[in-house]
Amino acid sequence: MRIRDLPQGMLDGALPAQEAPSDGPVYPTVIQQAKMNMRKFENCVLLTRMGGFYELYLEHAEEYGPLLNLKVATKKTTAGPAGFPFFQLERFIKILVQDLNKYVAISEEFPNSASEKVKSGGLLFDRKVTRVITPGTLVDEKFMDPYENNFILAIHPEPLDHEGPLRASGIEEGNVSAADAKQRIGLAWLDLSTGAFFTQVTTLDVLASGIARIRAREIVLCKTINHKTKQGILTLLGHEEHLVTWHPGFPSDMTITDWDPMLETPVSHAERGIFTEYEVLAGNILLEYVSDKLQGRAMKLQPPVKRHEAENMSIDRNSLRGLEILETFRDATAGGRGSLLHAIRRTVTKSGARLLRERLASPSMSLDIINHRLDLVESFRQNQSLTADITNLLRRTFDSERLVQKFSLGKGDADDLVSLQRTVVATEHIANVLEEAQDGKHGFDSTNVDTKDCLSLILRSLSLKGPSELALRISEAIDEDGLIASHREERIQSSGVITMAQGILNDEGDEEDLQAMSQVLRSKTVAKSSSPTSADEEDLWIMRRTASSILERLHENLDSLRAEKLSLTTRLRSEMEAQSLTLRWTPGLGHICHVKGTKDVRASLTNHGSARNGSTTKSTRTFYLSEWSTLGGRMDQVKMQMRAEEQRVFFELRELVVTNLVKFRRNAAVLDELDVACSSAVLAAEQSLVRPILNNGTIHKIIAGRHPTVKLGLEEQGRAFISNDCFVGDKQNVWLITGPNMAGKSTFLRQNALISILAQVGSFVPAELAEIGIVDQMFSRVGSADNLFEDQSTFMVEMLETASILKHATSRSFVIMDEVGRGTTPEDGIAVAFASLHHLYHTNHCRTLFATHFHVLADMTSDWKGVGCYCTDVSESSSGSFSYVHRLHRGVNRRSHALKVAKLAGIPDSAIDIATRVLNSFQDLPKFEPEKQVQRVAKA
């Protein structure tokens, strides 16, 4: 036989060759568990629970340990671990999630069964990731801003029929085709901490304004969207440095019906049709992402609310910033000092502050809604006693909106139940006060039909039956004193970990580390004594003994066993002649008889055949007695049953909260409405605000209007604010405003915009009279700033903002424009300013306040009947001193008095003298007459 005749290849059933052993390090089993979790959650920082610590391993310890100021242990096989005590978890999550914008996976310990211990090589615990925390999926973390929603937003665009080149800044610069600009974009956003869920369909050209209004902490995009749209959206998001998370693959094909298990109540069949395809796809992306981060934990969101652009005033991104509605230029913190939100907020609840912020970002366009809000404010404005009573009761409430959401996610504890119970009790008192007010008490005018109807509507909106019954059940079940004592005990029990941590922090930590554990650290001295104590002294129960019939019977059994213990103690003391004898239990020794002093009780033990000696020291003796061991075991059994029954009662109460979820959320919304209304009433009384008159016209009639924030700042300096009138939109659509620098032109522009916003929020306004036509869009072109990262000069930014206004303003819009064209040559600036004014007047037909130092614009528009010219001025004395005249009057001020401002700013006198000579020399030059050029253009 020849070799080639033999069968070739692998024989059937032959084993494959074994892989060569890896030269890599062999990790301990615990680190292998962590390594597997790190691979599974590769985009996350993994924090693994190890007893009383959370630890980072391998490359995570090496990378993030120094950032967290943690010492990284060095070993032969790997870097790490780097850890911190368990009670500092929130502090480090805050650093990672809020400060560093990282995603964190929390791996917790789960006891292994006997068989699982064998499989795992003897490990007592398995470690599994229970939750992934990202900036947009916070639930109850203490570092969350309680006065602002924590939204996560999903964006899904309509697919384009074409794919063409688009510059990265094309959207901002107006180089997008009309079809692309109107590309539909589906938005879905939710706040996991409150359960609020919204959707909206918008277009690419106004997407930036929608994103600015929502202020999402995290934005989720599909990786599969086409490159052109992706670049456009990323350009918009990059301007505000939003955190973008990529969703792998295409959104699922879920329908609205498939959302029902995640909602507190299903979306009705009639409402399902109102959601567009792109909203549903965005919602699918959002719900899939959040469900993944919760790692299988069920959630109950509020049914999605569809937002319509026609329902609310649109305030674009530049106007939100320029008008300092939510934050100031100097401080990016929401509600910072100097912002409109800070100036008007008098709310006393956290959720009320969130509602006020939401309304400021999206004022209503519905006359019915606005007038209802104003009626409610009027009711409280006229009845200060009622306002004070309601406000004091609101102070007793807790953030029930976030509390009930915690229960819906299975996270609420006994303290949250108590907070919820107190909120329900306060709500009941509020309902009683409102009912009494309807009957004419609390100084309320019950003959006023409008205000009485407001209170009736509020009362009808409350759903107290179920929550009141649950609140009574909670108060009957939970022992608040026992709850406080249990917290104290938890702090003491954690002192063992604290003792270890203190040594580490003393060597390696800073002052902030030591302060973070100050409260618990103070308990360390209390816990130092680990001597055995009576077991009864350590029994702490968070439930009253009457919380259930089973618990009551178990308490009676325990009382009986304690009586037996007392009888046994008395008998043993007598028989052994040892009055210091006590019956105790310790973790190490179990049930023991403990005797203080040096008395020898060994002779007495001979009378107890079952007794045996325990440990003996110079000052104490212990021994075991079968009677006490048996009795103690029976007591332990009863206590275990009591703990289990307490847990059952707690879960029952938690389920009842979820059962009443809809009612709790409805009541929370009513409390927020009352809080905002009382806040507006208090503000109106403080600052003499008036109720605005709103209609569907285009008038803007303000008498003695004031800037809500500038006025407060001047009053703090002891200076008076000069009010001004404004009548634009009736006979004159445009006011052209000239005047000196520092004379109040910009303040006048902003105050009228803010008055319109406050009116449509449903607040009283700073004026003596205000009649305002509903505004659909608010535009503001004020201030200046460049964007060098996007290769945009100050003038380019100004032109981008101007372009947006000219393209989107309607006849119902309100536009304020300040110093358009100042960033270039005077000739070019005048041309751009005139063209902008011409477009606003002849094309947009909107209410416009146009401030400028190009006073020739007044001459160029002199034959435009709908343009009114107004100015501020400077009053000069014979001695050379001057003061600003902030009161507007008809006319054109052809002097800007810039040198006066320069002198006030401290420019050297020599420079001022040169500037003065140059300015005077201009008087001899030929007069620039652009109005003649305008006439030639018009004829051409």
mmCIF file of N, CA and C in Angstrom, residues 186 246 689 807:
data_model
loop_
_atom_site.group_PDB
_atom_site.id
_atom_site.type_symbol
_atom_site.label_atom_id
_atom_site.label_comp_id
_atom_site.label_asym_id
_atom_site.label_seq_id
_atom_site.Cartn_x
_atom_site.Cartn_y
_atom_site.Cartn_z
ATOM 1 N N GLY A 186 -38.031 63.497 15.577
ATOM 2 C CA GLY A 186 -38.807 62.995 16.711
ATOM 3 C C GLY A 186 -38.024 63.155 18.005
ATOM 4 N N TRP A 246 -24.542 56.940 22.299
ATOM 5 C CA TRP A 246 -24.940 56.308 21.048
ATOM 6 C C TRP A 246 -25.688 55.019 21.322
ATOM 7 N N LEU A 689 -46.909 94.291 41.627
ATOM 8 C CA LEU A 689 -47.142 93.842 40.257
ATOM 9 C C LEU A 689 -48.633 93.904 39.935
ATOM 10 N N LYS A 807 -35.639 84.786 9.360
ATOM 11 C CA LYS A 807 -36.240 83.635 8.684
ATOM 12 C C LYS A 807 -37.449 83.077 9.427
#
